[in-house]
mmCIF file of C-alpha atoms in Angstrom:
data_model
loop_
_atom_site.group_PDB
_atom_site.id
_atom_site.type_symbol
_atom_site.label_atom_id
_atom_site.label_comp_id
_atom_site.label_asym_id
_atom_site.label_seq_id
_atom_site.Cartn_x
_atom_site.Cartn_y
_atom_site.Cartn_z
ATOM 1 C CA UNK A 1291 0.000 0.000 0.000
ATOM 2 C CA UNK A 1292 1.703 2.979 -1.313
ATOM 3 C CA UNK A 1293 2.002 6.653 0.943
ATOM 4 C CA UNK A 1294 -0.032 8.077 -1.631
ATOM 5 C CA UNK A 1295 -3.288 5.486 -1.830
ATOM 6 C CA UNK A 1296 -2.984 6.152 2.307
ATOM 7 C CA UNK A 1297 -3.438 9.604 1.717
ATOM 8 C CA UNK A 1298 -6.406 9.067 -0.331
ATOM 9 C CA UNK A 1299 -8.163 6.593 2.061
ATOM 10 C CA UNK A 1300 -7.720 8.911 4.973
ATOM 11 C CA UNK A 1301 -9.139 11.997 2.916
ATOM 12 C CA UNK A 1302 -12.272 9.882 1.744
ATOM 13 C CA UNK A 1303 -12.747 7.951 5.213
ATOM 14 C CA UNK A 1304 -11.282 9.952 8.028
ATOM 15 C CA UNK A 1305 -14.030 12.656 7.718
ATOM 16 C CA UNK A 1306 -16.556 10.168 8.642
ATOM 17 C CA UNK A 1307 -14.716 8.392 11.653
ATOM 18 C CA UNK A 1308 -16.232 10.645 13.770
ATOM 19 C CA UNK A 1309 -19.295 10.886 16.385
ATOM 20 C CA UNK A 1310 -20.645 14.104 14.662
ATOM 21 C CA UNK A 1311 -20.949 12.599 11.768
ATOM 22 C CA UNK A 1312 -23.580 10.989 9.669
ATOM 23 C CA UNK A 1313 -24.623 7.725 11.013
ATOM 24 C CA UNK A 1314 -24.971 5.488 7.683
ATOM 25 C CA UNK A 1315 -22.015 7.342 6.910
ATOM 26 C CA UNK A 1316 -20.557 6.242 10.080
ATOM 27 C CA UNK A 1317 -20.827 2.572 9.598
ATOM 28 C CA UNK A 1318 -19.340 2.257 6.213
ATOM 29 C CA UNK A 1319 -16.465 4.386 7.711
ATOM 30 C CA UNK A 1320 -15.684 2.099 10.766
ATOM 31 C CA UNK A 1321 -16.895 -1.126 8.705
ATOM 32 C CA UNK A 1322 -14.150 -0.568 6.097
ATOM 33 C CA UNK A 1323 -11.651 0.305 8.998
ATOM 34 C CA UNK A 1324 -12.406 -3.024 10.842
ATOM 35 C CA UNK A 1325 -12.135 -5.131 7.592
ATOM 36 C CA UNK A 1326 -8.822 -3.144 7.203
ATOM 37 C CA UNK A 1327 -7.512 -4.142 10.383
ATOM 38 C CA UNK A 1328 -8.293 -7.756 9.854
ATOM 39 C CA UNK A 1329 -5.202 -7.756 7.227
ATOM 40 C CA UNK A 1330 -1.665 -7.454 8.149
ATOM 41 C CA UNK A 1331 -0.770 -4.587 5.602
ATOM 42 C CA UNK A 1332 -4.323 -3.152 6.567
ATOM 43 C CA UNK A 1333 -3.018 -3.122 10.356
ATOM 44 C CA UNK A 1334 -0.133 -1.412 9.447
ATOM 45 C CA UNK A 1335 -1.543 1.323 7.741
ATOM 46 C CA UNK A 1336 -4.367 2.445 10.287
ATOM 47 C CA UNK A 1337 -1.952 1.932 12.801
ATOM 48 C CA UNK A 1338 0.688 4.452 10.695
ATOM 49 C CA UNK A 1339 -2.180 6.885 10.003
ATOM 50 C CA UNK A 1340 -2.886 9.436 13.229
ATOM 51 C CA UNK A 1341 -5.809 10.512 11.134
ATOM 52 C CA UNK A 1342 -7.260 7.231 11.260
ATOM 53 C CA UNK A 1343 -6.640 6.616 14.987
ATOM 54 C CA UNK A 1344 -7.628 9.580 16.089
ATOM 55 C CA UNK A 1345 -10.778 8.661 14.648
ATOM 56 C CA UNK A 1346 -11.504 5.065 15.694
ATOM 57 C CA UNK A 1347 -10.384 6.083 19.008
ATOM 58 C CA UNK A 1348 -13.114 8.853 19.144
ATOM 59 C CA UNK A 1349 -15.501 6.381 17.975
ATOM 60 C CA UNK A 1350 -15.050 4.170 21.208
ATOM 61 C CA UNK A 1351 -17.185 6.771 22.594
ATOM 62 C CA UNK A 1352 -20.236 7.109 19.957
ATOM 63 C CA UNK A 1353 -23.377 6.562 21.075
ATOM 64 C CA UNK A 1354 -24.613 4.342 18.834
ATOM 65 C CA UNK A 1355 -23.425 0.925 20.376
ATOM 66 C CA UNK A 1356 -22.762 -1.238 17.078
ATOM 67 C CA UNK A 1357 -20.517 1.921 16.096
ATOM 68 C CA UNK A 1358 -18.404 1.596 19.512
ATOM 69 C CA UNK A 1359 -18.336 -1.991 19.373
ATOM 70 C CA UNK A 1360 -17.002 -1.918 15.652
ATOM 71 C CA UNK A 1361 -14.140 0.449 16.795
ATOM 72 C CA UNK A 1362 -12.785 -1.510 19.979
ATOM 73 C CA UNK A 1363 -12.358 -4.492 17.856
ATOM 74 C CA UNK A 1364 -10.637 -2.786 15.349
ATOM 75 C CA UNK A 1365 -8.087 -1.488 17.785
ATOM 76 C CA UNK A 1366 -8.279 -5.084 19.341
ATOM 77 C CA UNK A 1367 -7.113 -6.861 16.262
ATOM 78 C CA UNK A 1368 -4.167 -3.750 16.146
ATOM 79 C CA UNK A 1369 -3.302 -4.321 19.372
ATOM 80 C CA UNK A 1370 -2.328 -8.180 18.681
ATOM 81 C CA UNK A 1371 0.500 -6.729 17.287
ATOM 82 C CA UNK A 1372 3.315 -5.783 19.701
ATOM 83 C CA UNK A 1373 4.738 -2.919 17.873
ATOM 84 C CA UNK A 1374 1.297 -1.402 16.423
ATOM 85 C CA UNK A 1375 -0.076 -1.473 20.199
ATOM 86 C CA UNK A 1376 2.682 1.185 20.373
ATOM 87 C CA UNK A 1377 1.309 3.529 18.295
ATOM 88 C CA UNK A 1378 -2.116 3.762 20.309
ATOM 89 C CA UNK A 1379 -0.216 4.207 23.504
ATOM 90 C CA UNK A 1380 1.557 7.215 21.976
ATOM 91 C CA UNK A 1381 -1.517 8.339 20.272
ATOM 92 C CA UNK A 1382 -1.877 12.163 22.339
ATOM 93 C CA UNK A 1383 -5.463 10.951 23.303
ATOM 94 C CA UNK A 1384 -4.490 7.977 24.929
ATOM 95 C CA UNK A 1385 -4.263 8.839 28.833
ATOM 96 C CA UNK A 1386 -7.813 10.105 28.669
ATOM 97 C CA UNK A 1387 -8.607 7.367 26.385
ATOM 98 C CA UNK A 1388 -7.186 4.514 28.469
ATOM 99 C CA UNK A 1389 -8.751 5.985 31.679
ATOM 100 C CA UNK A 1390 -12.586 6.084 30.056
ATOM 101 C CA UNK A 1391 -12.051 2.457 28.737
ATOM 102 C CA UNK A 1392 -11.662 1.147 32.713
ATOM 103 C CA UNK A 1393 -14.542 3.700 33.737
ATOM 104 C CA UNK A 1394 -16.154 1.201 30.946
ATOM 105 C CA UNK A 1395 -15.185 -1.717 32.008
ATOM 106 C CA UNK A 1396 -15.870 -1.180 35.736
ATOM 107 C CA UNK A 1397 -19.225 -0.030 34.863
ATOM 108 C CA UNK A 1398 -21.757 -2.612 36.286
ATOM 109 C CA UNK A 1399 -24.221 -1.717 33.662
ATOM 110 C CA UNK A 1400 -21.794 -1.688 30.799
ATOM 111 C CA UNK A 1401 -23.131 -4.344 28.534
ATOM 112 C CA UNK A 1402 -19.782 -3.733 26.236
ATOM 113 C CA UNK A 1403 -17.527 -4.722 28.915
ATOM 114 C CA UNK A 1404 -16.289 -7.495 27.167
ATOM 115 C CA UNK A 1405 -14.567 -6.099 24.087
ATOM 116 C CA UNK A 1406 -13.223 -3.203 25.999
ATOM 117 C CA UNK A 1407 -11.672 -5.502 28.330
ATOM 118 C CA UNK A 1408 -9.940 -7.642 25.889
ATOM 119 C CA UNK A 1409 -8.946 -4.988 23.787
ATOM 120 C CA UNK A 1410 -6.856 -3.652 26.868
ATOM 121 C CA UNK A 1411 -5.996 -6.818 27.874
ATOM 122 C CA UNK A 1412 -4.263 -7.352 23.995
ATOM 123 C CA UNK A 1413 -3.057 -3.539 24.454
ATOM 124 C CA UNK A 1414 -1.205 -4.214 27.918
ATOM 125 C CA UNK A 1415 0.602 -7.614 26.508
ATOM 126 C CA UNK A 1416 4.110 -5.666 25.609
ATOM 127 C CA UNK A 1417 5.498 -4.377 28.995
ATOM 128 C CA UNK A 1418 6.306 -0.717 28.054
ATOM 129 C CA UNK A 1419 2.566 -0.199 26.745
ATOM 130 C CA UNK A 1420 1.605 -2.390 30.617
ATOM 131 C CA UNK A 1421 3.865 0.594 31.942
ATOM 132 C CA UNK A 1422 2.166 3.364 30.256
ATOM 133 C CA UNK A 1423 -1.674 1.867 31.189
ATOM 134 C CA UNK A 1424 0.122 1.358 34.819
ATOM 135 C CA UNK A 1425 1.023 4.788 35.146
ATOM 136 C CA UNK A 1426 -2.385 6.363 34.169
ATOM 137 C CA UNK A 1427 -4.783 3.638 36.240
ATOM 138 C CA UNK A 1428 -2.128 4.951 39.130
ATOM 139 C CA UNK A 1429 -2.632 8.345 38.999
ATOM 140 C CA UNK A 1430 -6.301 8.379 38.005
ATOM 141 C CA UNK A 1431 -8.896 9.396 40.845
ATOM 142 C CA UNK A 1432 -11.849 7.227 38.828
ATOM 143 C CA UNK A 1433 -10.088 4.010 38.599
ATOM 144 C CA UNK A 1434 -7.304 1.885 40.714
ATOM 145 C CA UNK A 1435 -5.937 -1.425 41.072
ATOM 146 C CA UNK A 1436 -8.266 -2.276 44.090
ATOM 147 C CA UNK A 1437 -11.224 -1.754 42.051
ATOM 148 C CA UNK A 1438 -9.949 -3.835 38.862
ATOM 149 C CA UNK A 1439 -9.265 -6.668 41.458
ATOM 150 C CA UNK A 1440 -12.770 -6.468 43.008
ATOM 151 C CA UNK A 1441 -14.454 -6.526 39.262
ATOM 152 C CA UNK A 1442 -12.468 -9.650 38.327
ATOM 153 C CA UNK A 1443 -12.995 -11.421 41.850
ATOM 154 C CA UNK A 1444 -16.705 -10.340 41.959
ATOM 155 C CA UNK A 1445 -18.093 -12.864 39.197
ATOM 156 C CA UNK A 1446 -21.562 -11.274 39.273
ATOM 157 C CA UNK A 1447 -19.657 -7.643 38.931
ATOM 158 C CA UNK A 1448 -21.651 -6.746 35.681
ATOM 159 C CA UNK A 1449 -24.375 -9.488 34.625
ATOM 160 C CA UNK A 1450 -24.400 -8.423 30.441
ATOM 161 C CA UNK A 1451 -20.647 -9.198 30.749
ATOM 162 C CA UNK A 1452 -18.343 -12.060 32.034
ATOM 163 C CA UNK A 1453 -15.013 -9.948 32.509
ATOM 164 C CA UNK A 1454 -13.240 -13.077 32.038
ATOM 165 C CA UNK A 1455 -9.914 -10.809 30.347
ATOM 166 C CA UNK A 1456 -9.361 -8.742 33.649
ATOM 167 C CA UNK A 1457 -7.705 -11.720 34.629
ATOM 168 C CA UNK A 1458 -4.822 -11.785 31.720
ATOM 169 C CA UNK A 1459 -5.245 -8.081 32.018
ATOM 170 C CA UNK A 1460 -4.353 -7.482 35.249
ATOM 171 C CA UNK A 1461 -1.390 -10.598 34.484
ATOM 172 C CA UNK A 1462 0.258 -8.112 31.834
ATOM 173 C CA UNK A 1463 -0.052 -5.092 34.627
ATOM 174 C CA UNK A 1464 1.670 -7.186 36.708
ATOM 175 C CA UNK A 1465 5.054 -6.828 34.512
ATOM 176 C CA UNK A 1466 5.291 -3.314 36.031
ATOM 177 C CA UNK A 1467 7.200 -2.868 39.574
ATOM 178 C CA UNK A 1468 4.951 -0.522 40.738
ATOM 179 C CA UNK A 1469 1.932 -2.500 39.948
ATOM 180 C CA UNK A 1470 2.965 -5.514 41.576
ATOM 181 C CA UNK A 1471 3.799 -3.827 45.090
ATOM 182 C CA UNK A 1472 0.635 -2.682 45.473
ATOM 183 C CA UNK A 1473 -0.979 -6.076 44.786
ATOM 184 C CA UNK A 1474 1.406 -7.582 47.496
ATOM 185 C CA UNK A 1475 0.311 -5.027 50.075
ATOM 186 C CA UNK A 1476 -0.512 -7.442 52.938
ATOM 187 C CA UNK A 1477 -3.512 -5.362 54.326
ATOM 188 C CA UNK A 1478 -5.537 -5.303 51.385
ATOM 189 C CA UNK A 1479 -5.639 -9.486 50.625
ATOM 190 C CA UNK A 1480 -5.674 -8.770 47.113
ATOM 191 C CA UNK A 1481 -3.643 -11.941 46.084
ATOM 192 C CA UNK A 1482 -5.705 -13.502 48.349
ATOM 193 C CA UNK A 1483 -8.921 -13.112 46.430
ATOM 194 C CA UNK A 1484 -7.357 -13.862 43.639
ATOM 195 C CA UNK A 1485 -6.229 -17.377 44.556
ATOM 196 C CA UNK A 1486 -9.561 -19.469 44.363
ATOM 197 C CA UNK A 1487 -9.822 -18.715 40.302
ATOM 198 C CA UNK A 1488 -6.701 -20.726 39.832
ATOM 199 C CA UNK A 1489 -9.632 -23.452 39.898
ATOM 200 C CA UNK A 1490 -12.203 -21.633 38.184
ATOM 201 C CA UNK A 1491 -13.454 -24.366 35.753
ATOM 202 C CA UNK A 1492 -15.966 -22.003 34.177
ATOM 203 C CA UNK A 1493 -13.393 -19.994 32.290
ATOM 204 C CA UNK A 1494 -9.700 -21.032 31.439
ATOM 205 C CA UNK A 1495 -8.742 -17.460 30.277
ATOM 206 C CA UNK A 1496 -9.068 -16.741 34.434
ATOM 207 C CA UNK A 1497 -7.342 -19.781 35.064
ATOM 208 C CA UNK A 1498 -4.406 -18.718 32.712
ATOM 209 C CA UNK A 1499 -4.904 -15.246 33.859
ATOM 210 C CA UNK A 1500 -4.499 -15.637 37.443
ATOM 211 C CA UNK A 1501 -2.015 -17.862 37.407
ATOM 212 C CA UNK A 1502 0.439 -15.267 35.240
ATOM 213 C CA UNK A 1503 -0.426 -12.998 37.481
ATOM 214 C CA UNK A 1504 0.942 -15.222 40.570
ATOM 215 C CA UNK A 1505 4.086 -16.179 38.597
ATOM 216 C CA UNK A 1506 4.918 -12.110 37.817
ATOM 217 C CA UNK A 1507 4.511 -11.504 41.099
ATOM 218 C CA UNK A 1508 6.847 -14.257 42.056
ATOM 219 C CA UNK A 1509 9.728 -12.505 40.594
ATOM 220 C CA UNK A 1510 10.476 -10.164 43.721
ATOM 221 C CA UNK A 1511 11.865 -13.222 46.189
ATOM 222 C CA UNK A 1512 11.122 -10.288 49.097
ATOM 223 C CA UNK A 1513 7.575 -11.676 49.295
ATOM 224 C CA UNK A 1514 8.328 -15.211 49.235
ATOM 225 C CA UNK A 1515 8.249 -16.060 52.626
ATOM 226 C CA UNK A 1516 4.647 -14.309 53.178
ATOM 227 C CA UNK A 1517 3.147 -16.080 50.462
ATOM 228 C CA UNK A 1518 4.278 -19.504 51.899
ATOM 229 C CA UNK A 1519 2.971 -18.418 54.867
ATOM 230 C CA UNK A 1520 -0.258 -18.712 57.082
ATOM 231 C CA UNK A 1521 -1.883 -15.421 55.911
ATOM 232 C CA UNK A 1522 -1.593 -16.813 52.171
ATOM 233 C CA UNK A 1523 -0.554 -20.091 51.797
ATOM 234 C CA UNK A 1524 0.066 -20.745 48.675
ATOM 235 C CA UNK A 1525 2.116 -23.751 47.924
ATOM 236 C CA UNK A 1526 -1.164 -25.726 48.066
ATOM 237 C CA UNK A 1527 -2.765 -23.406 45.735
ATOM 238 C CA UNK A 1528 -0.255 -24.317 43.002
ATOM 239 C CA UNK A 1529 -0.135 -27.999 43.684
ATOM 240 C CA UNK A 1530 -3.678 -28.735 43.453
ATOM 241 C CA UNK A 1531 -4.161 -28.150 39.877
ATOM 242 C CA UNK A 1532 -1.546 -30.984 39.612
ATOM 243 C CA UNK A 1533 -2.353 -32.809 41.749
ATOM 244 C CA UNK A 1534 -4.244 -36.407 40.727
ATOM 245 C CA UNK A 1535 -6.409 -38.770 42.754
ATOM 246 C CA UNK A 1536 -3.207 -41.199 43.653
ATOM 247 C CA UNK A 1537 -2.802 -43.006 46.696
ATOM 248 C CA UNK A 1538 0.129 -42.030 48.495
ATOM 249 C CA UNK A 1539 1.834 -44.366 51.732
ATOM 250 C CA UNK A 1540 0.646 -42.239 55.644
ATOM 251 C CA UNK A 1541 4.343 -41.109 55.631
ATOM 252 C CA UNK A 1542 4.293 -39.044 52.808
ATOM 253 C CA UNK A 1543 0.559 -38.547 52.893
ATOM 254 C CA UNK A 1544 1.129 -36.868 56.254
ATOM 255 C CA UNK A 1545 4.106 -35.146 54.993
ATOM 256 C CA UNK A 1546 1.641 -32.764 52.289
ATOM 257 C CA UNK A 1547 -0.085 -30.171 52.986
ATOM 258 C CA UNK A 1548 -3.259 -30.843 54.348
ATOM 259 C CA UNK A 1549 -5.562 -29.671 51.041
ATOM 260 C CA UNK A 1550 -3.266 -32.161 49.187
ATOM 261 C CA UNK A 1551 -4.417 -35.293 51.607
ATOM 262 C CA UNK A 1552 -6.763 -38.080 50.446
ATOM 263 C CA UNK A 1553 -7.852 -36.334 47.452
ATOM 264 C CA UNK A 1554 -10.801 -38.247 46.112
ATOM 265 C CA UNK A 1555 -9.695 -41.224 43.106
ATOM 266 C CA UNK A 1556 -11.247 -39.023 40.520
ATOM 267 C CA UNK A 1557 -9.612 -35.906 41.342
ATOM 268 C CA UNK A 1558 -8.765 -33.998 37.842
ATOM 269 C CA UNK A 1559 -5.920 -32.421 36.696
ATOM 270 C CA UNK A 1560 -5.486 -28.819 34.647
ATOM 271 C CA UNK A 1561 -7.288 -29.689 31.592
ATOM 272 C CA UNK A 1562 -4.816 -27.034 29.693
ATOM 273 C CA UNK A 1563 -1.428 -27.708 29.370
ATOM 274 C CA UNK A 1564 -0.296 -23.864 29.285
ATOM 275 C CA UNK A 1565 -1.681 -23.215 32.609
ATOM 276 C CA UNK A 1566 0.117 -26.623 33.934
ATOM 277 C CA UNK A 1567 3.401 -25.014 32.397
ATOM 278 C CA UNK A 1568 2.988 -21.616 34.254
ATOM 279 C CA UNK A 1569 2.122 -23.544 37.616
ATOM 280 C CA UNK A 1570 5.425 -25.388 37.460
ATOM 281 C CA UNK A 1571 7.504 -22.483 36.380
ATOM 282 C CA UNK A 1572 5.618 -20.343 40.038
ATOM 283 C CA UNK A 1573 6.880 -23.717 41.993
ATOM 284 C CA UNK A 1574 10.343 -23.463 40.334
ATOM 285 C CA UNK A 1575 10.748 -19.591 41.236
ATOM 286 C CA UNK A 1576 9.253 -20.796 45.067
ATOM 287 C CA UNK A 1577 12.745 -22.231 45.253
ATOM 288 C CA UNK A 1578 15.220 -19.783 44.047
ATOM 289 C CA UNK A 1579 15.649 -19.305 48.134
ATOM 290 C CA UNK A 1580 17.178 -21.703 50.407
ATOM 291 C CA UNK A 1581 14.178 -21.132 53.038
ATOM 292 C CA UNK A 1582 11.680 -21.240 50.161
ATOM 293 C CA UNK A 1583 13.415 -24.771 48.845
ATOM 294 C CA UNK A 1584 13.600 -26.044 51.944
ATOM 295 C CA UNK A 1585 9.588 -25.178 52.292
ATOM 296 C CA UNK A 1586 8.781 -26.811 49.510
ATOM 297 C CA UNK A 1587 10.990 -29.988 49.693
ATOM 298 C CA UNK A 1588 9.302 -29.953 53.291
ATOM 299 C CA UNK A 1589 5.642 -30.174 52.332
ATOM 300 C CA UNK A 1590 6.238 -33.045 49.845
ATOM 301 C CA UNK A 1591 6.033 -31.570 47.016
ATOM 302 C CA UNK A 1592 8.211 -33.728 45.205
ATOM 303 C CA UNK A 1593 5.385 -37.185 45.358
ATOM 304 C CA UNK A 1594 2.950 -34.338 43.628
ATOM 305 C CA UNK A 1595 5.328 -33.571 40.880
ATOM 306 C CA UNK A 1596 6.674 -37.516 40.551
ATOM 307 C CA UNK A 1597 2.852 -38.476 39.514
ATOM 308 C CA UNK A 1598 1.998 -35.670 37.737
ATOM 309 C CA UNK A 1599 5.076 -36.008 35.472
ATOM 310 C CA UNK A 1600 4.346 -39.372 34.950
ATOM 311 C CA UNK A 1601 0.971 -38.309 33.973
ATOM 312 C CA UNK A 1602 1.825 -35.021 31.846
ATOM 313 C CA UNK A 1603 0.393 -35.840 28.385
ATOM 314 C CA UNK A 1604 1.999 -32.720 26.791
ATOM 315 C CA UNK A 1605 6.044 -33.634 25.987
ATOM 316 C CA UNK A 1606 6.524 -29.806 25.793
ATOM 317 C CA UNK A 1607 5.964 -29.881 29.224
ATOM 318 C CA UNK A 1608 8.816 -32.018 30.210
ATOM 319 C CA UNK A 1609 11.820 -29.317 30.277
ATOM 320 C CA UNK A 1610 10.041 -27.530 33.179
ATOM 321 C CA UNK A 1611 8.740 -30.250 34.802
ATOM 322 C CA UNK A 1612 12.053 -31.619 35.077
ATOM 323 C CA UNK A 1613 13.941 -27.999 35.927
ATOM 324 C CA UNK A 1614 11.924 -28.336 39.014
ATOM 325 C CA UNK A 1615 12.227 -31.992 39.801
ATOM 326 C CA UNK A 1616 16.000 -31.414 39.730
ATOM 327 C CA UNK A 1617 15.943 -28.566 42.321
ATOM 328 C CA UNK A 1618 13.601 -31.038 44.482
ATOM 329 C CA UNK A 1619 15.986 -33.975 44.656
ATOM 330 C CA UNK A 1620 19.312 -32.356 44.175
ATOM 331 C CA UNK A 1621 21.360 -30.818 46.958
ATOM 332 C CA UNK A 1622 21.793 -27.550 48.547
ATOM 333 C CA UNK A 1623 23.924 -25.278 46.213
ATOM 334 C CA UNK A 1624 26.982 -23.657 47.984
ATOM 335 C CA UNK A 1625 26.312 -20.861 50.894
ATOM 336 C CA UNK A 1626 27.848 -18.069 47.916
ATOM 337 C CA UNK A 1627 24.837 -19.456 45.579
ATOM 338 C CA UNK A 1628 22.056 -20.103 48.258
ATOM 339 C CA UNK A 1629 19.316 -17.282 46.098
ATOM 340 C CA UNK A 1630 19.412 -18.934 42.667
ATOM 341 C CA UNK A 1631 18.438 -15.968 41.243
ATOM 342 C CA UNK A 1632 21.321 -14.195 42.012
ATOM 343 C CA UNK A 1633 23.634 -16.526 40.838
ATOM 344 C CA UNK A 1634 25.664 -15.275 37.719
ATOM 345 C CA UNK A 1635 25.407 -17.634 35.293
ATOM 346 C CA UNK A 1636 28.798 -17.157 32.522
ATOM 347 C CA UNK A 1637 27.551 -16.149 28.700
ATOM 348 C CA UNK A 1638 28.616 -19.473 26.994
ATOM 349 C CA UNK A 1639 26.909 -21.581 29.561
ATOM 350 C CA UNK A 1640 23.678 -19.599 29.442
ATOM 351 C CA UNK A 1641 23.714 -20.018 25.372
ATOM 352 C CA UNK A 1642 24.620 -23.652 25.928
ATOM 353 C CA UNK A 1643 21.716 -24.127 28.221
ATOM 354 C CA UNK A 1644 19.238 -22.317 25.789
ATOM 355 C CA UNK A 1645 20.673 -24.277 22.658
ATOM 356 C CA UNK A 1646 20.134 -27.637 24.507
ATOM 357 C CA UNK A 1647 16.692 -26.391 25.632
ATOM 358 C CA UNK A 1648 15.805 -25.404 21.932
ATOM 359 C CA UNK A 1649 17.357 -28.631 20.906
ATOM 360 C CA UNK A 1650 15.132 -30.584 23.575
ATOM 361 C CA UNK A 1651 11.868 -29.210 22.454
ATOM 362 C CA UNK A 1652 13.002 -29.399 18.555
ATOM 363 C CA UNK A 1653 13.322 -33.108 19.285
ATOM 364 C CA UNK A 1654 10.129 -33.458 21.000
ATOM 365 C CA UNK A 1655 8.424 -31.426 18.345
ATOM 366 C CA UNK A 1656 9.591 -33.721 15.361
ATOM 367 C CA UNK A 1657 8.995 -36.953 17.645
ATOM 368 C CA UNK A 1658 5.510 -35.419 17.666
ATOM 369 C CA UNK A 1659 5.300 -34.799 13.964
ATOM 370 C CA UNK A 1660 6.127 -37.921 12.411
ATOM 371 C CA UNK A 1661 3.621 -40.008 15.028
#
């Protein structure tokens, strides 16, 4: 698509991308914008085009509700693409832009909810555009973190809408600092109400969600030893999604925590293997400290993993599942390399590690292909 046939399209279309204007007139505008965006190339260009952001973003606030609708999945299906979500988060409208779409979103009565909330949730995916919503949801006086937590925990929030993308939504926020020390704030239980969906069998977007979230937040090793405490306990929260109906000898049935004990013959498993992955890789970063190893090696955990990898249908799975057996059954590192994640790891053994982690999975992959 040449500069010049963009020039033309925004001169015969940009007019009409615009509240004010005409409403048949309107919906031919924002129809051929959506088709547009359902392209690659088209992407591109009304991503490139200020005249014809400008204008769908205006039109996330017509009144006419098919018109709205039309324009927040246009800028959803642009914001699937890292870079172009770039462009509407320096768009000069966005901070009041970004602001109104959570006033949307936690409106009860909001019957749109939906497609507002995944087109932020899409939006927030690369971590400098997460920074940028971050900053304005922080500094707003209609909308906070509290009350995006409360609208994803509450699941009768808004009854025209299910809300299920807060939960991946508020997983992207999590990539900023800032964001995820004021979801660890002890007196406000926020993690804490998030917990339960890590089960929520009605919706495995909130499953995935939730449990991104957790494993972002896992990253600071300061809150560790609260979140394997009393007040939160969460080791059992992650095992219990892997966790089977096997029978298990009184020693090291006593030895698991007691929400892992006698688990009835039919329990069930994650169904999706994506959220299994994540789980394992927030049990892996539960270890990177010597008191959070020896935690976990405490409660058992290893007679969870054993059966679950045994059981893991998905190969792809294996590398992680394995990282954390390892750490399980192997012995304490030296007192200099107690915090795993501080340990400096030399160049050509990280690329060595990554090349026989690529190689692993290529293997598995081509196993998988000629089956």
């Amino acid at each position: 698509m040449t500069e010049h046939s963009k020039e033309d399209l925004e001169k015969e279309f940009s007019p009409f991308l615009n509240p004010a204007a005409r409403g048949d007139v309107k919906n031919i505008a924002i129809d051929y914008v959506l088709g547009m965006t359902g392209k690659e190339d088209g992407k591109q260009m009304i991503a490139s085009s200020q005249k014809f952001l400008d204008g769908v973003i205006s039109l996330c606030e017509d009144s006419d509700e098919g018109v709205h609708n039309k324009a927040f999945k246009a800028l959803t299906n642009i914001a699937t693409d890292s870079k172009l979500s770039l462009q509407i988060v320096k768009n000069n409208k966005f901070s009041e832009f970004i602001v109104n779409c959570f006033k949307k979103i936690l409106d009860p009565s909001f019957n749109q909810a939906d497609s507002v909330c995944k087109f932020v949730s899409n939006l927030s995916r690369p971590e400098e555009c997460a920074g940028c919503i971050a900053t304005n949801i922080l500094q707003s006086k209609d909308v906070s973190l509290s009350k995006i937590v409360y609208a994803m925990c509450n699941v009768k929030y808004n009854l025209k809408s299910n809300l299920h993308f807060l939960a991946p939504l508020l997983a992207n926020l999590s990539q900023v600092q800032q964001v995820r020390t004021e979801l660890m704030t002890e007196r406000e239980y926020v993690i804490q109400r998030c917990l339960p969906f890590l089960t929520y069998q009605e919706s495995t977007i909130r499953r995935g969600g939730i449990a991104s979230l957790i494993k972002n937040c896992l990253f600071d090793t300061g809150y560790h030893d609260w979140l394997l405490g009393d007040k939160v306990d969460l080791l059992p929260r992650l095992l219990l999604p892997l966790a089977g109906g096997e029978e298990f000898d009184d020693d090291d049935m006593e030895r698991l925590p007691a929400d892992l004990q006698y688990l009835p013959p039919d329990k069930q498993r994650e169904s999706d293997p994506d959220i299994r992955k994540i789980i394992v890789e927030c049990l892996f970063q539960l270890c990177a400290t010597k008191k959070g190893r020896q935690f976990v090696k405490e409660k058992n955990t290893y007679v969870i993993m054993r059966e679950y990898h045994q059981w893991e249908p998905e190969r792809m799975n294996n590398p992680a599942i394995m990282n954390l057996i390892d750490v399980l059954i192997g012995d304490e590192p030296a007192p200099e390399h107690e915090n795993l994640r501080e340990v400096e790891v030399p160049e050509d053994l990280k690329k060595k590690f990554t090349e026989d982690d690529e190689e692993e999975i290529l293997q598995i992959k081509n196993e998988i292909n000629s089956q």
